[in-house]
XYZ file of N, CA, C and O in Angstrom:
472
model
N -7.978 -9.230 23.727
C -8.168 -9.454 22.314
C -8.017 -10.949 22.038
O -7.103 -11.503 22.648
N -8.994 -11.920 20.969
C -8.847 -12.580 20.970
C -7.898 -13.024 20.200
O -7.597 -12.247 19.293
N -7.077 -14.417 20.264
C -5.763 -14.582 19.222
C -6.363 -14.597 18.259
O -7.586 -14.687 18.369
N -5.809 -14.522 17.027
C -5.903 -14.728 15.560
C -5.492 -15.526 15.040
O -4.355 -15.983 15.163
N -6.716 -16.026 14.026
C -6.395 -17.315 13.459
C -5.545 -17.347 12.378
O -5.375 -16.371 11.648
N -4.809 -18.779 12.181
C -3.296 -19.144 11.256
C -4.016 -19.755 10.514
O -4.968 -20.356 11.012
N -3.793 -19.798 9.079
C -4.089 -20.604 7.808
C -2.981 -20.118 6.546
O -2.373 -19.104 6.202
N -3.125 -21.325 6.178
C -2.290 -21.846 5.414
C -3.324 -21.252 4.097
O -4.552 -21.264 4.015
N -2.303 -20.753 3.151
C -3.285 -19.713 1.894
C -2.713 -20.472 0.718
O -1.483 -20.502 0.757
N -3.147 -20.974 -0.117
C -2.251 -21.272 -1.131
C -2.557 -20.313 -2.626
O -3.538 -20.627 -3.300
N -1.935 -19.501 -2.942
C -1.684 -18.731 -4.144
C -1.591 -19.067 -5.540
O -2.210 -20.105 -5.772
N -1.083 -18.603 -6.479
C -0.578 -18.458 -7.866
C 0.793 -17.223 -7.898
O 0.619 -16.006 -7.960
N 1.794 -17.750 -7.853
C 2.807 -17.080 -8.127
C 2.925 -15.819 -8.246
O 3.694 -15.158 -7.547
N 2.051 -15.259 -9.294
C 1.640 -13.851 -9.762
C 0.642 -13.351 -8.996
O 0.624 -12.213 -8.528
N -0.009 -14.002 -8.890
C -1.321 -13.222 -7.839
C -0.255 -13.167 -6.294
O -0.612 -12.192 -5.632
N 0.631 -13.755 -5.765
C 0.876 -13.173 -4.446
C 2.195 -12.313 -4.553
O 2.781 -11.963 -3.528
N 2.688 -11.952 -5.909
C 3.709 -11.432 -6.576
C 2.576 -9.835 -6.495
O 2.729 -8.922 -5.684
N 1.509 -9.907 -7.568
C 0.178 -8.791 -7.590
C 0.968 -8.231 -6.159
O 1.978 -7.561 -5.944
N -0.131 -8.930 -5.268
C -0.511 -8.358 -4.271
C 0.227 -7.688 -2.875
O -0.161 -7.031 -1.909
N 1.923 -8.427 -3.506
C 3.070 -7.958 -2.872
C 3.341 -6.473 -2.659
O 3.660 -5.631 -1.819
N 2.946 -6.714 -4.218
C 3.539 -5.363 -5.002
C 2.485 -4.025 -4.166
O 2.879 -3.031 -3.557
N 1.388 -4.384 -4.374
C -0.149 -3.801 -3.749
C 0.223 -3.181 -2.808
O 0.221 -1.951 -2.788
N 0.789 -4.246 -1.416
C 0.594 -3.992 -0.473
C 2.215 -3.182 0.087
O 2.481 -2.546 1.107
N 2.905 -3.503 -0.903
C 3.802 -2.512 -0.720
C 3.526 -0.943 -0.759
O 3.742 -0.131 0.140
N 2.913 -0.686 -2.220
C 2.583 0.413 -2.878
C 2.121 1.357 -1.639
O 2.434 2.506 -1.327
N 1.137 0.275 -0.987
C 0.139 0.707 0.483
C 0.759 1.162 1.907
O 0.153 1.815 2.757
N 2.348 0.595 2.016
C 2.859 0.612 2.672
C 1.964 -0.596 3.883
O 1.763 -0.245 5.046
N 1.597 -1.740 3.451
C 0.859 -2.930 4.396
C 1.900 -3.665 4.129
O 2.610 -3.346 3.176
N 2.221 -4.853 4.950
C 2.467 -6.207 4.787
C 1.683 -6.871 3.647
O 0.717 -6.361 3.079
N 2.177 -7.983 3.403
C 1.224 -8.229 2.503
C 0.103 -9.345 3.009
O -0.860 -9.719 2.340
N 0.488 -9.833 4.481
C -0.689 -10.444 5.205
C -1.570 -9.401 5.526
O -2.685 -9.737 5.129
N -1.596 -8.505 5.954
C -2.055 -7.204 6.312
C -3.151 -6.690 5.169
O -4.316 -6.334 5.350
N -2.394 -6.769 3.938
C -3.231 -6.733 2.847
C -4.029 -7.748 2.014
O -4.604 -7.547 0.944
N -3.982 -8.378 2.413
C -4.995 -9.603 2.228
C -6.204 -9.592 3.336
O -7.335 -9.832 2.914
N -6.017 -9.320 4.764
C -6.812 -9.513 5.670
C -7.660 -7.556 5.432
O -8.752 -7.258 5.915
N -6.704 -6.498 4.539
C -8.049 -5.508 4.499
C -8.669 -5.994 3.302
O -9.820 -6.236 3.664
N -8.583 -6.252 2.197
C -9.491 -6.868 1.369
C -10.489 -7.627 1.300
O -11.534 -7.434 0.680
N -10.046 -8.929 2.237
C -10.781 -9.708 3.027
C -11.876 -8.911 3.740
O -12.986 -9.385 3.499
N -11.894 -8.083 4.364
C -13.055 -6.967 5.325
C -13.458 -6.328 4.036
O -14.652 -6.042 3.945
N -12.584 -6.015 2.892
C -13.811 -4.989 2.604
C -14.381 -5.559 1.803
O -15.366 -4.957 1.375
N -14.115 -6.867 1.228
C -15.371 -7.544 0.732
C -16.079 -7.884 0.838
O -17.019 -7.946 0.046
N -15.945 -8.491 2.430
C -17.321 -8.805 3.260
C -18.081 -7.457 3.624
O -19.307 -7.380 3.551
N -17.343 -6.493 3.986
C -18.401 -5.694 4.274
C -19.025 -5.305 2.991
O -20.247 -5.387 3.122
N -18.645 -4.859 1.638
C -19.161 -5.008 0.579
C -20.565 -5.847 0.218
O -21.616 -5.235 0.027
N -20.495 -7.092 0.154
C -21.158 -8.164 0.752
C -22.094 -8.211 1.715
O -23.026 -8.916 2.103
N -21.674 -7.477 1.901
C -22.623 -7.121 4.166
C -22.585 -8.036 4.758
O -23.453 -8.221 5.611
N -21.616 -8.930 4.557
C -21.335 -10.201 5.794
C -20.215 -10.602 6.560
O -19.628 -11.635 6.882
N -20.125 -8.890 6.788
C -19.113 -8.683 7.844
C -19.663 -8.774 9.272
O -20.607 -8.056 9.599
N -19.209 -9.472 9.970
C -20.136 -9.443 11.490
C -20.535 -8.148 11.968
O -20.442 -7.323 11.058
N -20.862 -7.754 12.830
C -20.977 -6.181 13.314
C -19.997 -6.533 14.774
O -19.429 -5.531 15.210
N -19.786 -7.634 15.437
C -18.687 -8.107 16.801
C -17.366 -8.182 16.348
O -16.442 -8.570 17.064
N -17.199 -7.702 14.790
C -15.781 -8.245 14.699
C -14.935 -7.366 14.688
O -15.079 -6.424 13.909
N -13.622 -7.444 15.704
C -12.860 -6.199 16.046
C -12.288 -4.899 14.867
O -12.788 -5.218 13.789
N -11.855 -4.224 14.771
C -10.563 -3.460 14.299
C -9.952 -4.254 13.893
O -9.914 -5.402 14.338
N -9.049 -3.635 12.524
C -7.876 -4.139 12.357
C -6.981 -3.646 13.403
O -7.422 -2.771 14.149
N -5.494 -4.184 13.610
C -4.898 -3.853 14.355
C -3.929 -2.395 13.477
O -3.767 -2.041 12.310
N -3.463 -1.890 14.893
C -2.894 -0.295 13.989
C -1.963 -0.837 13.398
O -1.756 -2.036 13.587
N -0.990 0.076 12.338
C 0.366 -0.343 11.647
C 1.145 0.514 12.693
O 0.735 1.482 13.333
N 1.957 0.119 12.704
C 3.289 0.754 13.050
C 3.785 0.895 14.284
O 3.289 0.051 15.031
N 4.398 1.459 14.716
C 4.597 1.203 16.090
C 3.900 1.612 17.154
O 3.177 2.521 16.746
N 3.688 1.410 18.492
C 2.887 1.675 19.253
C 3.385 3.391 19.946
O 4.572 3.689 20.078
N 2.494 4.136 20.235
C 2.737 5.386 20.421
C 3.886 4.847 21.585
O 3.966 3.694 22.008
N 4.858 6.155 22.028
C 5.734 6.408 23.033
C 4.635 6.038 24.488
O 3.418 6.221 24.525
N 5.506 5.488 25.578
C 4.403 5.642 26.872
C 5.398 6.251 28.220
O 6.244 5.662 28.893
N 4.974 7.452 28.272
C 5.030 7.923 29.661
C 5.682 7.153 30.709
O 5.620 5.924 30.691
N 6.354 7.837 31.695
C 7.001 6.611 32.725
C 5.922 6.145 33.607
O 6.158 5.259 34.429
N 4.400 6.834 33.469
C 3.295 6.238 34.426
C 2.476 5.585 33.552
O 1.336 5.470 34.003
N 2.649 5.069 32.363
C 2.123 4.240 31.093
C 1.471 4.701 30.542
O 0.917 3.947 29.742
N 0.963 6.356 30.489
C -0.071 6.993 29.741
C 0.855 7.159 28.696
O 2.060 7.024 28.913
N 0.238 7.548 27.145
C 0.508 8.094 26.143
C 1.286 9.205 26.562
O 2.071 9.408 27.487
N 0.664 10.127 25.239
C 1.681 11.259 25.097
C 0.676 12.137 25.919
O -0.052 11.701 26.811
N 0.754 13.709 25.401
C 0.189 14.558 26.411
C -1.511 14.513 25.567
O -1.867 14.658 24.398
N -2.143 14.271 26.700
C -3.676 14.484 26.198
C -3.993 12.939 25.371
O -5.030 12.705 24.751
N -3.254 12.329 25.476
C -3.479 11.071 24.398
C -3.266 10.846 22.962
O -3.648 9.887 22.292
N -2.305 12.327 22.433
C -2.297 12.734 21.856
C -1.560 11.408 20.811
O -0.752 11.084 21.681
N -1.281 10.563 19.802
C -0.428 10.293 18.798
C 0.387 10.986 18.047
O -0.122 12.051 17.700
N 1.647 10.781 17.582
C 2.553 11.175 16.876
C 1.878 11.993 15.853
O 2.156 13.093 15.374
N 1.010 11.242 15.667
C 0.514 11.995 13.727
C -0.580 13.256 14.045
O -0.659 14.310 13.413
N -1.593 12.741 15.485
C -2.375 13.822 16.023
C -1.725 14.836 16.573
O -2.074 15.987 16.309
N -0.685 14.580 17.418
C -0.046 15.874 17.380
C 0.731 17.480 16.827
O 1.699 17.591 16.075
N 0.009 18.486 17.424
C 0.441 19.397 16.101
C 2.315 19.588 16.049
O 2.855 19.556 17.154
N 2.904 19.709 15.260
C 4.365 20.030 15.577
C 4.445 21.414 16.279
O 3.677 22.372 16.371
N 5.679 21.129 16.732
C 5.780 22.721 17.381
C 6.145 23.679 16.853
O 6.864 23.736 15.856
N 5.727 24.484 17.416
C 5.842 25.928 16.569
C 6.712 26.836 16.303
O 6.533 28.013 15.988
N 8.037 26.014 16.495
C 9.981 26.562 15.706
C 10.034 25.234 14.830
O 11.114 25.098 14.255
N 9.158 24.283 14.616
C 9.359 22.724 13.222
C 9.186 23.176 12.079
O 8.089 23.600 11.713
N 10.356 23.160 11.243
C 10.535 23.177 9.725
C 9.673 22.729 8.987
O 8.963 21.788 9.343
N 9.571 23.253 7.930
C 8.217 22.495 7.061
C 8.448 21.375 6.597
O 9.598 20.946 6.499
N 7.341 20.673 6.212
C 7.414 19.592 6.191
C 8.525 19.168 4.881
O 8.697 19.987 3.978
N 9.125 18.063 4.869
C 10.285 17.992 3.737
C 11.452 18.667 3.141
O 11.844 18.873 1.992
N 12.024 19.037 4.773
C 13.124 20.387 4.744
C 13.450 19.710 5.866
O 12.628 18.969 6.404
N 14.868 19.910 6.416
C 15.223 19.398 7.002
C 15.681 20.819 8.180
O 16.255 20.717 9.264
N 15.258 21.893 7.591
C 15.213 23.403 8.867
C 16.589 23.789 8.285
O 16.652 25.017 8.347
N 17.685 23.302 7.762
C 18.837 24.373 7.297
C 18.369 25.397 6.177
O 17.490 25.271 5.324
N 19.118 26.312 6.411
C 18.930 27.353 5.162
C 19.479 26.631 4.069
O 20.182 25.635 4.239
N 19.125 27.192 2.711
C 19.837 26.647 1.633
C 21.078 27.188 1.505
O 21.544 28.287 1.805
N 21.607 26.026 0.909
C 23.736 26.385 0.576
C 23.349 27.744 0.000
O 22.271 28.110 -0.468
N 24.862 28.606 0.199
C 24.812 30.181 -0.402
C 24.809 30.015 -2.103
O 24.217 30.725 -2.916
N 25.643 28.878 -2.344
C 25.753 28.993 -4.103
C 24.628 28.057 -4.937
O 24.582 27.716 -6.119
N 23.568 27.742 -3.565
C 22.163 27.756 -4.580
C 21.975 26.244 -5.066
O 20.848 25.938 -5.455
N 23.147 25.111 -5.080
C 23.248 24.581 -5.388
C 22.432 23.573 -4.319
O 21.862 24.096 -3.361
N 22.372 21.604 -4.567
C 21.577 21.099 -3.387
C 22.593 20.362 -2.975
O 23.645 19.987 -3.492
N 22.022 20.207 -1.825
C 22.430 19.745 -0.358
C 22.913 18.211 -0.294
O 21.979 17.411 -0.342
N 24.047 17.723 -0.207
C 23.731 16.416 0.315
C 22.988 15.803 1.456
O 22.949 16.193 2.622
N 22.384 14.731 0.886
C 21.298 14.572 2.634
C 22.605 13.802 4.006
O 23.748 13.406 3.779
N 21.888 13.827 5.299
C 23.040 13.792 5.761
C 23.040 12.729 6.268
O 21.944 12.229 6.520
N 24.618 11.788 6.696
C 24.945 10.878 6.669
C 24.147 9.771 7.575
O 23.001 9.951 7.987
N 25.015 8.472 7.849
C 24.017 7.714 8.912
C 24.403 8.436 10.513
O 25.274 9.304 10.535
N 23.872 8.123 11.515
C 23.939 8.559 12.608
C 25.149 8.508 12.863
O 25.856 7.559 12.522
N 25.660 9.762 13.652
C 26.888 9.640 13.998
C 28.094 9.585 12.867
O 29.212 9.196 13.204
N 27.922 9.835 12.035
C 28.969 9.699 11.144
C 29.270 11.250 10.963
O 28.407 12.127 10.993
N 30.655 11.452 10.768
C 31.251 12.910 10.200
C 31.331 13.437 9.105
O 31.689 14.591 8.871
N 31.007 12.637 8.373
C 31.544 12.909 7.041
C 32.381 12.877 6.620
O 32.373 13.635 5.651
N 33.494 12.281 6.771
C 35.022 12.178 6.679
C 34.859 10.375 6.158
O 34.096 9.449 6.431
N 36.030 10.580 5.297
C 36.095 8.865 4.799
C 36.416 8.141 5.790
O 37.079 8.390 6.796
N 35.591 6.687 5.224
C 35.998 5.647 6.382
C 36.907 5.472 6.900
O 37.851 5.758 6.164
N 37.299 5.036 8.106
C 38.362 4.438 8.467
C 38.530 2.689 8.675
O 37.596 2.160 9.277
N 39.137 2.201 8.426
C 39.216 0.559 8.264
C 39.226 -0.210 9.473
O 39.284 -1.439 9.422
């Protein structure tokens, strides 16, 4: 892949405040979101090259195998189906409390639930 080019952008306060906000909303960077706008205006335009790569993916790079392949079949995190004892989606698989009431979500890793200790 070839490197990518650095430039210096100069803004308006509010417009890179805008587009912060944008590319948050999007879950992008906000370089990230400038460079898809950038494409889809040119392609809009139609003077997007037809040689010019992909954006690059977001997020992290799939898991790799101890022989450097992906997952099974090439499968990605998101392509993969869950398995078939996985809680629905936005449940965390406990039953609900008996008195109906909600759940606290649960702590950081490793923690007991018991007050700090100093």
């Amino acid at each position: 892949m070839a490197e990518r080019k650095k430039i210096l952008l100069r803004l308006d306060p509010k417009v890179h405040d805008a587009l912060a906000r944008w590319a948050g909303d999007e879950l992008r960077s906000t370089n990230a979101q400038i460079e898809f706008l950038l494409r889809r205006s040119l392609t809009d335009a139609g003077r997007l090259p037809r040689d010019v790569g992909a954006l690059p993916r977001r997020g992290r790079p799939p898991k790799q195998d101890a022989d450097g392949a992906g997952g099974a079949g090439g499968e990605t995190p998101e392509d993969a189906p869950p398995p078939e004892d996985a809680p629905p989606p936005g449940t965390d698989g406990r039953p609900p409390p008996e008195d109906g009431g909600a759940r606290e979500p649960p702590g950081p890793r490793g923690s007991r639930g018991g007050p700090r200790q100093p």
